[in-house]
C-alpha positions as MATLAB code, in Angstrom:
seq = 'MKNIFVLIVFFFVCVSSCFACLETNQLKLFPIGIYNNSVISIDIQIQRRDRLGTEEEEMNEDFEPVSWIIQTRLSVYDLHQNLISSKLIDSTNAIGRSYLKELSKSHDKTVKLILEKYSTIELFEVKYLSFCDFQEECNNLTTQYDENTQTKKLTYENKEFDLAVFKDKTNYFLKDGYLENSVVSLSISSIRVYETKKVKLVIAHLGTGEYLPVLANLPRKEYKNEEIDYSSIKRFVYQEPVNHHGKGLDVFFSIVK';
ca = [
      13.791   41.897    7.880;
      14.132   39.412   10.717;
      10.724   37.904    9.884;
      11.712   37.461    6.240;
      14.886   35.658    7.321;
      12.879   33.313    9.570;
      10.495   32.496    6.720;
      13.374   31.745    4.376;
      14.984   29.440    6.922;
      11.628   27.683    7.517;
      11.140   27.181    3.771;
      14.527   25.564    3.310;
      14.037   23.318    6.345;
      10.722   22.090    4.915;
      12.171   21.518    1.461;
      15.199   19.749    2.902;
      13.014   17.457    4.984;
      11.250   16.312    1.812;
      14.499   14.820    0.567;
      16.227   13.865    3.817;
      15.703   10.374    5.209;
      13.232    9.181    2.591;
      12.823    5.684    4.055;
       9.347    4.176    3.823;
       7.986    0.619    3.799;
       4.721   -0.673    2.346;
       3.092   -4.010    1.615;
       0.660   -3.990   -1.308;
      -1.626   -6.898   -2.206;
      -3.002   -7.269   -5.723;
      -5.326  -10.298   -5.522;
      -5.978  -12.044   -8.824;
      -8.737  -14.489   -7.968;
     -10.168  -17.362   -5.932;
      -8.841  -20.919   -6.192;
     -10.055  -23.729   -3.904;
     -11.634  -21.171   -1.580;
      -8.300  -19.351   -1.193;
      -7.188  -15.906   -2.342;
      -4.347  -15.957   -4.871;
      -2.449  -12.692   -4.512;
       0.512  -10.838   -5.921;
       2.197   -9.267   -2.894;
       4.509   -6.321   -3.468;
       6.809   -5.118   -0.702;
       7.983   -1.603   -1.552;
      10.823    0.123    0.267;
      11.817    3.709   -0.493;
      15.400    4.760    0.190;
      17.667    7.768   -0.108;
      19.768    7.501   -3.242;
      23.301    8.739   -2.727;
      25.690    9.761   -5.459;
      29.015   11.473   -5.788;
      29.153   15.184   -4.994;
      29.309   15.913   -8.722;
      26.301   13.672   -9.461;
      24.186   15.190   -6.696;
      24.898   18.720   -7.984;
      23.378   17.759  -11.352;
      19.781   19.007  -11.640;
      18.758   15.690  -13.246;
      19.972   13.633  -10.276;
      17.163   11.604   -8.678;
      17.526   11.362   -4.860;
      14.890    8.615   -4.538;
      15.281    4.865   -5.065;
      12.922    1.926   -4.509;
      13.394   -1.759   -3.720;
      10.477   -3.819   -5.063;
      10.038   -7.441   -3.997;
       7.242   -9.463   -5.568;
       5.726  -12.607   -4.040;
       3.097  -15.081   -5.120;
       1.014  -15.602   -1.993;
      -1.989  -17.696   -0.996;
      -4.334  -16.573    1.788;
      -7.516  -17.923    3.280;
     -10.576  -15.688    3.087;
      -9.588  -13.958    6.357;
      -6.026  -13.046    5.247;
      -4.279  -15.786    7.165;
      -1.177  -16.565    5.114;
      -1.037  -20.119    3.718;
       2.051  -19.830    1.526;
       4.300  -17.191   -0.027;
       7.108  -17.445   -2.562;
       9.489  -14.716   -3.707;
       9.172  -14.321   -7.491;
      11.077  -11.162   -8.363;
      13.242   -8.436   -6.857;
      14.052   -5.222   -8.677;
      14.977   -1.568   -8.168;
      13.577    1.709   -9.454;
      14.955    5.243   -9.462;
      12.865    8.409   -9.400;
       9.480    9.451   -8.065;
       7.551    6.688   -9.814;
       8.149    2.942   -9.668;
       5.105    1.957  -11.750;
       7.065    0.736  -14.777;
       9.096   -1.744  -12.732;
       6.058   -2.711  -10.656;
       4.053   -3.488  -13.801;
       6.814   -5.725  -15.186;
       6.999   -7.778  -11.980;
       3.196   -7.929  -11.768;
       2.857   -9.133  -15.380;
       5.479  -11.819  -14.800;
       3.658  -13.113  -11.728;
       0.221  -13.031  -13.408;
       1.562  -15.417  -16.071;
       2.829  -17.801  -13.380;
      -0.535  -17.711  -11.591;
      -2.524  -18.475  -14.749;
      -0.214  -21.401  -15.515;
      -0.253  -22.818  -11.969;
      -3.934  -22.196  -11.158;
      -5.553  -22.766  -14.529;
      -9.110  -22.912  -13.135;
      -8.803  -19.785  -10.992;
     -11.904  -17.568  -10.851;
     -10.611  -14.086  -11.601;
     -11.663  -11.055   -9.577;
     -13.295   -7.981  -11.024;
     -12.341   -4.654   -9.443;
     -15.560   -2.853   -8.554;
     -14.328    0.133   -6.572;
     -11.206    2.189   -5.835;
     -10.925    5.407   -3.856;
      -8.289    7.218   -1.825;
      -9.068    8.367    1.703;
      -6.041   10.617    2.380;
      -5.112    8.916    5.680;
      -8.388    9.455    7.500;
     -10.122    7.128    9.954;
     -13.589    7.708    8.475;
     -14.299    7.357    4.757;
     -17.530    7.146    2.788;
     -18.156    3.433    3.274;
     -15.310    2.338    5.540;
     -14.006    3.342    8.972;
     -11.213    2.047   11.166;
     -11.056    1.728   14.947;
      -8.356    0.661   17.380;
      -9.355   -2.167   19.728;
      -7.704   -1.642   23.113;
      -8.380   -5.230   24.199;
      -6.670   -6.909   21.251;
      -4.363   -3.979   20.419;
      -5.254   -4.340   16.760;
      -7.276   -2.416   14.203;
     -10.823   -3.244   13.133;
     -12.782   -2.067   10.105;
     -16.445   -1.179    9.779;
     -17.911   -1.594    6.309;
     -21.508   -0.741    5.511;
     -22.308   -0.633    9.252;
     -20.845   -4.081    9.958;
     -17.657   -4.574   11.990;
     -14.863   -6.867   10.772;
     -11.868   -8.192   12.687;
      -8.540   -8.185   10.858;
      -6.933  -11.584   11.296;
      -3.675  -10.459    9.687;
      -2.599   -8.660   12.872;
      -2.750  -11.967   14.771;
      -0.991  -13.990   12.073;
       2.461  -14.825   13.442;
       3.552  -16.287   10.089;
       3.013  -13.098    8.073;
       6.453  -12.162    6.740;
       5.802   -8.403    6.757;
       4.549   -8.160   10.340;
       7.026  -10.773   11.572;
       9.905   -8.534   10.458;
       8.652   -5.731   12.720;
       7.882   -3.138   10.051;
       4.808   -1.928   11.967;
       6.110   -2.365   15.492;
       4.432    0.150   17.847;
       2.636    1.768   14.872;
      -0.659   -0.151   14.678;
      -2.554    2.314   16.874;
      -1.834    5.212   14.489;
      -2.798    3.453   11.241;
      -5.405    5.244    9.131;
      -6.977    4.588    5.728;
      -5.054    5.512    2.590;
      -7.113    3.639   -0.009;
     -10.118    1.340   -0.399;
     -10.686   -1.338   -3.030;
     -13.539   -3.776   -3.604;
     -13.053   -6.977   -5.624;
     -15.739   -9.489   -6.545;
     -16.262  -12.953   -7.989;
     -19.667  -14.607   -8.301;
     -19.542  -15.801   -4.691;
     -16.993  -13.630   -2.859;
     -16.607   -9.914   -2.204;
     -13.143   -8.879   -1.016;
     -12.693   -5.482    0.632;
      -9.118   -4.194    0.880;
      -7.923   -1.160    2.792;
      -4.407    0.181    2.791;
      -3.692    1.223    6.361;
      -0.761    3.583    6.712;
       0.980    5.871    9.138;
       3.817    8.383    9.006;
       4.414   12.105    9.209;
       2.732   14.970    7.385;
       5.348   17.581    6.486;
       4.733   21.010    8.109;
       3.728   22.561    4.771;
       0.999   19.876    4.345;
      -0.123   19.180    7.906;
      -2.923   21.772    8.024;
      -4.412   21.116    4.604;
      -7.921   19.601    4.660;
      -8.107   15.873    3.945;
     -10.797   14.408    1.743;
     -11.630   11.191   -0.036;
     -11.102   11.236   -3.796;
     -10.912    9.050   -6.892;
      -8.117    8.928   -9.448;
      -9.771    8.619  -12.849;
      -6.424    7.963  -14.539;
      -6.111    4.521  -12.906;
      -7.527    1.810  -15.161;
      -8.889   -1.191  -13.281;
     -10.911   -2.712  -16.113;
      -8.553   -5.725  -16.314;
      -7.454   -7.604  -13.185;
      -4.432   -8.901  -15.109;
      -3.005   -5.395  -15.541;
      -4.343   -3.526  -12.500;
      -1.584   -1.881  -10.450;
      -1.103    1.606   -9.047;
       1.265    3.553   -6.815;
      -0.041    3.869   -3.251;
       0.320    7.275   -1.543;
       2.836    7.303    1.295;
       3.595    9.735    4.099;
       7.042   10.955    5.141;
       8.685    8.081    7.064;
       5.567    6.139    6.110;
       4.703    2.530    6.906;
       1.658    0.661    5.747;
       0.061   -2.558    4.608;
      -2.978   -3.824    2.763;
      -5.546   -5.601    4.924;
      -8.649   -7.393    3.769;
     -11.776   -9.197    4.821;
     -14.209  -11.185    2.694;
     -17.966  -11.405    2.439;
     -19.344  -14.656    1.051;
     -22.455  -13.918   -0.993;
];
């Protein structure tokens, strides 16, 4: 009887932890193309928060305890992810487990601005997308921590690439301290490959956070989500996985063909 009681208590602690302190912070980059040898990107900063209501509201089974703050920027980077310029375009909120509807609206709005401002932009094609489930070694990409520089590096197809973003003092996301003391524990959540005729851009989402006790011992494996349509760069968005108390950002390097 005592063992049953302990299991019940453990179950409720795990369930409660899923909904308590839901704060996370991510920076997603959705590059659209190359213009004057620069990467034109739609940057999305996504913050998850607890959503509080009245006691009566929270007792309702339809009450959603999760909210999101979504800030969209039009950013320009060089081919090594050094930030050249960034302008806030939109800020919106979403409620519930998914924020894709609101994300898509902000993305569509910014795509229109990009096509008007950079009329001769060479658009990317998305060639590859997979999810690595927060591992350090994936099929074609691995990450390593460099003790000398105290930053992460990536190895792609047996070639090592430095990540200039970690040294960029002007980057608004890193400057605000969202990844302070967390760089060493970053692992790979997703991998994307974009291409134009002359440039290949490889993007990894590096994230950290906590695996809940009920998930911590499950095997991790790389996988693809066939429901995500990346046939059109103008519409391509998706919701990045995030750990409990998760933090993460998209990093990229380029290969000139």
